Amino acid sequence: FGNVARELVRLLQPFGCSIAVFAPDLDAGAAHAHGVTAAASLAALFADNDVVVEAAPLTAATRGSVNADVLGRLRPGSVFVNIGRGAIVDEAALVRIAQRGEVCFGLDVFEIEPLPADSPLRGLRNVSLTPHLAGPTTDRCADAGAFALANLRAYAQGCPLRAVVTPDAYDAST
């Protein structure tokens, strides 16, 4: 239940939707503090929710964790969105389920990036594909550049830096 997931929860809260989260490091007390419910398991998260957003980092524990069994628990009419890492999802199983047309998919990350031109995910009416940009939109590039320059100036002057990427933060995001 990292930074991206917590920010997504913050963005969704004004809509008054019920939000469940599965993360091994999230207990009921921490979940309550963030205004979410802790799901009992990954399988339960997929079975019990209309929309599931995958935002986990790629680790040995998460690689392939969204497998055929987990994906098979998505109900007809539900939506699965992957903004985390492509290798977390068994893409072959995802393709098989997507081809049934009962579940909608929003995919921003893939096992192989960029998504190969001959991928069976392309052209499916229930699958939306976006490129994994992981950065600012075109209209925000000037702001990102200004932020970087301000950090460089701060570094040169020995002042505190903003948004420092520590080795742990880097490992969690790759």
Tab-separated table of C-alpha atoms in Angstrom:
chain	number	residue	atom	x	y	z
A	1	PHE	CA	0.000	0.000	0.000
A	2	GLY	CA	2.612	2.434	-1.253
A	3	ASN	CA	2.611	6.064	-2.319
A	4	VAL	CA	0.757	5.531	-5.606
A	5	ALA	CA	-2.005	3.475	-3.977
A	6	ARG	CA	-2.389	5.947	-1.104
A	7	GLU	CA	-2.596	8.867	-3.550
A	8	LEU	CA	-5.190	7.010	-5.620
A	9	VAL	CA	-7.257	6.459	-2.469
A	10	ARG	CA	-7.009	10.173	-1.675
A	11	LEU	CA	-8.199	11.058	-5.194
A	12	LEU	CA	-11.138	8.620	-4.989
A	13	GLN	CA	-12.385	9.619	-1.530
A	14	PRO	CA	-14.519	12.591	-2.717
A	15	PHE	CA	-16.596	10.126	-4.760
A	16	GLY	CA	-17.738	8.294	-1.623
A	17	CYS	CA	-16.882	4.865	-2.973
A	18	SER	CA	-16.030	1.940	-0.750
A	19	ILE	CA	-12.338	1.067	-1.166
A	20	ALA	CA	-10.722	-2.236	-0.243
A	21	VAL	CA	-6.982	-2.806	-0.326
A	22	PHE	CA	-4.835	-5.910	-0.199
A	23	ALA	CA	-1.240	-5.480	0.881
A	24	PRO	CA	0.756	-7.788	3.127
A	25	ASP	CA	1.916	-4.814	5.213
A	26	LEU	CA	-1.570	-3.364	5.774
A	27	ASP	CA	-3.453	-4.344	8.920
A	28	ALA	CA	-7.016	-3.361	9.797
A	29	GLY	CA	-5.895	-0.415	11.953
A	30	ALA	CA	-3.695	1.096	9.235
A	31	ALA	CA	-6.423	0.487	6.670
A	32	HIS	CA	-8.959	2.323	8.850
A	33	ALA	CA	-6.534	5.239	9.255
A	34	HIS	CA	-6.462	5.586	5.460
A	35	GLY	CA	-10.240	5.227	5.104
A	36	VAL	CA	-10.088	1.821	3.411
A	37	THR	CA	-10.906	-1.770	4.278
A	38	ALA	CA	-8.215	-4.437	4.313
A	39	ALA	CA	-9.147	-7.334	2.007
A	40	ALA	CA	-8.473	-10.784	3.443
A	41	SER	CA	-6.494	-11.897	0.387
A	42	LEU	CA	-5.661	-10.966	-3.175
A	43	ALA	CA	-8.263	-13.484	-4.363
A	44	ALA	CA	-10.901	-11.856	-2.138
A	45	LEU	CA	-10.002	-8.401	-3.449
A	46	PHE	CA	-10.635	-9.547	-7.034
A	47	ALA	CA	-13.804	-11.492	-6.180
A	48	ASP	CA	-15.469	-8.837	-4.042
A	49	ASN	CA	-14.941	-5.604	-6.005
A	50	ASP	CA	-16.329	-4.087	-9.199
A	51	VAL	CA	-13.093	-2.233	-9.997
A	52	VAL	CA	-9.608	-3.489	-9.138
A	53	VAL	CA	-6.560	-1.279	-9.665
A	54	GLU	CA	-3.142	-2.952	-9.533
A	55	ALA	CA	-0.513	-0.503	-8.261
A	56	ALA	CA	1.974	-2.782	-6.509
A	57	PRO	CA	5.729	-2.624	-7.044
A	58	LEU	CA	7.416	-5.527	-8.806
A	59	THR	CA	9.114	-7.724	-6.215
A	60	ALA	CA	9.824	-11.432	-5.938
A	61	ALA	CA	6.557	-11.760	-3.991
A	62	THR	CA	4.408	-9.836	-6.490
A	63	ARG	CA	5.847	-11.231	-9.759
A	64	GLY	CA	3.071	-13.289	-11.371
A	65	SER	CA	0.829	-12.936	-8.314
A	66	VAL	CA	-2.149	-11.830	-10.415
A	67	ASN	CA	-2.506	-15.229	-12.038
A	68	ALA	CA	-5.291	-17.126	-13.808
A	69	ASP	CA	-6.964	-18.052	-10.517
A	70	VAL	CA	-6.999	-14.459	-9.266
A	71	LEU	CA	-8.088	-12.981	-12.618
A	72	GLY	CA	-10.762	-15.666	-12.920
A	73	ARG	CA	-12.432	-14.271	-9.810
A	74	LEU	CA	-13.332	-11.003	-11.564
A	75	ARG	CA	-17.089	-10.833	-11.993
A	76	PRO	CA	-18.724	-10.179	-15.368
A	77	GLY	CA	-19.008	-6.411	-15.821
A	78	SER	CA	-16.070	-5.649	-13.554
A	79	VAL	CA	-12.958	-3.673	-14.477
A	80	PHE	CA	-9.273	-4.458	-13.930
A	81	VAL	CA	-6.722	-1.659	-14.309
A	82	ASN	CA	-2.965	-2.263	-14.165
A	83	ILE	CA	-0.837	0.800	-13.474
A	84	GLY	CA	1.776	-1.101	-11.448
A	85	ARG	CA	4.121	-3.408	-13.316
A	86	GLY	CA	3.330	-5.706	-16.229
A	87	ALA	CA	5.177	-8.717	-14.792
A	88	ILE	CA	2.860	-8.781	-11.770
A	89	VAL	CA	0.105	-10.101	-14.061
A	90	ASP	CA	0.141	-13.412	-15.901
A	91	GLU	CA	-0.429	-11.808	-19.297
A	92	ALA	CA	-1.373	-15.068	-21.048
A	93	ALA	CA	-4.139	-15.626	-18.490
A	94	LEU	CA	-5.219	-11.991	-18.842
A	95	VAL	CA	-5.485	-12.437	-22.628
A	96	ARG	CA	-7.657	-15.560	-22.229
A	97	ILE	CA	-10.025	-13.778	-19.848
A	98	ALA	CA	-10.086	-10.587	-21.915
A	99	GLN	CA	-11.004	-12.556	-25.040
A	100	ARG	CA	-14.200	-13.744	-23.311
A	101	GLY	CA	-15.371	-10.108	-23.290
A	102	GLU	CA	-17.019	-10.242	-19.845
A	103	VAL	CA	-14.518	-8.028	-17.995
A	104	CYS	CA	-13.084	-4.670	-19.044
A	105	PHE	CA	-9.360	-3.977	-18.803
A	106	GLY	CA	-7.356	-0.759	-18.641
A	107	LEU	CA	-3.692	-1.549	-19.140
A	108	ASP	CA	-0.884	0.964	-18.791
A	109	VAL	CA	1.896	-1.598	-18.283
A	110	PHE	CA	2.726	-4.837	-20.034
A	111	GLU	CA	4.973	-7.849	-19.675
A	112	ILE	CA	6.936	-6.572	-22.691
A	113	GLU	CA	7.075	-2.810	-23.201
A	114	PRO	CA	6.220	-1.392	-25.586
A	115	LEU	CA	3.403	-3.839	-26.194
A	116	PRO	CA	4.264	-5.844	-29.328
A	117	ALA	CA	2.287	-4.931	-32.445
A	118	ASP	CA	0.998	-8.499	-32.739
A	119	SER	CA	-0.232	-8.724	-29.130
A	120	PRO	CA	-3.642	-10.410	-28.878
A	121	LEU	CA	-4.637	-7.607	-26.470
A	122	ARG	CA	-4.739	-5.174	-29.373
A	123	GLY	CA	-8.138	-4.734	-30.971
A	124	LEU	CA	-10.211	-6.197	-28.141
A	125	ARG	CA	-13.236	-3.961	-27.544
A	126	ASN	CA	-13.088	-4.467	-23.772
A	127	VAL	CA	-9.373	-3.577	-23.451
A	128	SER	CA	-8.023	-0.028	-23.294
A	129	LEU	CA	-4.269	0.272	-23.805
A	130	THR	CA	-2.165	3.281	-22.861
A	131	PRO	CA	1.600	3.757	-23.078
A	132	HIS	CA	3.432	3.553	-19.773
A	133	LEU	CA	4.765	7.088	-19.596
A	134	ALA	CA	5.210	7.370	-15.812
A	135	GLY	CA	5.750	11.070	-16.135
A	136	PRO	CA	4.039	14.373	-16.612
A	137	THR	CA	1.626	15.032	-19.424
A	138	THR	CA	2.857	17.349	-22.165
A	139	ASP	CA	1.229	20.372	-20.549
A	140	ARG	CA	3.109	19.730	-17.275
A	141	CYS	CA	6.637	19.183	-18.694
A	142	ALA	CA	7.603	22.831	-18.040
A	143	ASP	CA	6.629	22.405	-14.367
A	144	ALA	CA	8.671	19.195	-14.097
A	145	GLY	CA	11.686	20.944	-15.620
A	146	ALA	CA	11.323	23.901	-13.245
A	147	PHE	CA	11.102	21.498	-10.291
A	148	ALA	CA	14.302	19.725	-11.391
A	149	LEU	CA	16.140	23.025	-11.835
A	150	ALA	CA	15.020	24.218	-8.394
A	151	ASN	CA	16.389	20.991	-6.870
A	152	LEU	CA	19.695	21.441	-8.710
A	153	ARG	CA	19.965	24.999	-7.366
A	154	ALA	CA	19.155	23.779	-3.859
A	155	TYR	CA	21.823	21.088	-4.131
A	156	ALA	CA	24.431	23.577	-5.351
A	157	GLN	CA	23.611	25.853	-2.398
A	158	GLY	CA	23.612	23.041	0.174
A	159	CYS	CA	19.884	23.445	0.846
A	160	PRO	CA	17.386	20.608	1.468
A	161	LEU	CA	16.108	18.811	-1.631
A	162	ARG	CA	12.471	18.056	-2.418
A	163	ALA	CA	11.145	14.657	-3.542
A	164	VAL	CA	14.394	12.785	-2.943
A	165	VAL	CA	14.479	9.290	-4.411
A	166	THR	CA	16.142	7.061	-1.843
A	167	PRO	CA	17.522	3.597	-2.727
A	168	ASP	CA	14.438	2.042	-1.086
A	169	ALA	CA	12.079	4.280	-3.059
A	170	TYR	CA	13.972	3.465	-6.257
A	171	ASP	CA	13.804	-0.289	-5.590
A	172	ALA	CA	10.060	-0.054	-4.938
A	173	SER	CA	9.452	1.776	-8.210
A	174	THR	CA	11.421	-0.452	-10.561
